[in-house]
């Protein structure tokens, strides 16, 4: 009976290691050792305990996918460039409300930043169509095909440095939202 349990564990670990090929060798070895130890402890409780442990872990491929996603997310949270983190969070957005909210918030802030950067770039080329106005329709800011009638432009060319500063602020805030969401996901996985 012990021989059968050892063979079952060896087969599970072999398939798990194969599914973890995208991770570093030391990481694969560590994960496989941890899972082997867990399964061996469960096997000491009998065949039913081992079967329950295997069912709880799921397929080797599914378990490996969860580990790989966690490693990718952890690595992306620590990097300076948010591109990899955005890709990792987009992959989880369909499964996690936190990831979806972080991606939506980040994309919104990045979009505002892009519009503000566009305003800074376009102001010297189309000074009458880019600005901040106050007129009969209230406040308007942005890029307009026609400036609002009866409106007074408020900031003139000062909109260029102001837009650049606000665009940079949107980028930094969006990146912070993305990292915070990634951190929350990692803490949630560690608690699970």
mmCIF file with all atom_site columns, C-alpha atoms in Angstrom, residues 21 26 71 80 113 174:
data_model
loop_
_atom_site.group_PDB
_atom_site.id
_atom_site.type_symbol
_atom_site.label_atom_id
_atom_site.label_alt_id
_atom_site.label_comp_id
_atom_site.label_asym_id
_atom_site.label_entity_id
_atom_site.label_seq_id
_atom_site.pdbx_PDB_ins_code
_atom_site.Cartn_x
_atom_site.Cartn_y
_atom_site.Cartn_z
_atom_site.occupancy
_atom_site.B_iso_or_equiv
_atom_site.pdbx_formal_charge
_atom_site.auth_seq_id
_atom_site.auth_comp_id
_atom_site.auth_asym_id
_atom_site.auth_atom_id
_atom_site.pdbx_PDB_model_num
ATOM 1 C CA . UNK A 1 21  ? 8.943  24.672 -16.590 1.00 0.00 ? 21  UNK A CA 1
ATOM 2 C CA . UNK A 1 26  ? 15.332 26.373 -7.744  1.00 0.00 ? 26  UNK A CA 1
ATOM 3 C CA . UNK A 1 71  ? 5.234  34.368 -9.297  1.00 0.00 ? 71  UNK A CA 1
ATOM 4 C CA . UNK A 1 80  ? 9.581  49.811 -11.919 1.00 0.00 ? 80  UNK A CA 1
ATOM 5 C CA . UNK A 1 113 ? -2.930 61.550 -18.691 1.00 0.00 ? 113 UNK A CA 1
ATOM 6 C CA . UNK A 1 174 ? -2.404 55.054 -12.172 1.00 0.00 ? 174 UNK A CA 1
#
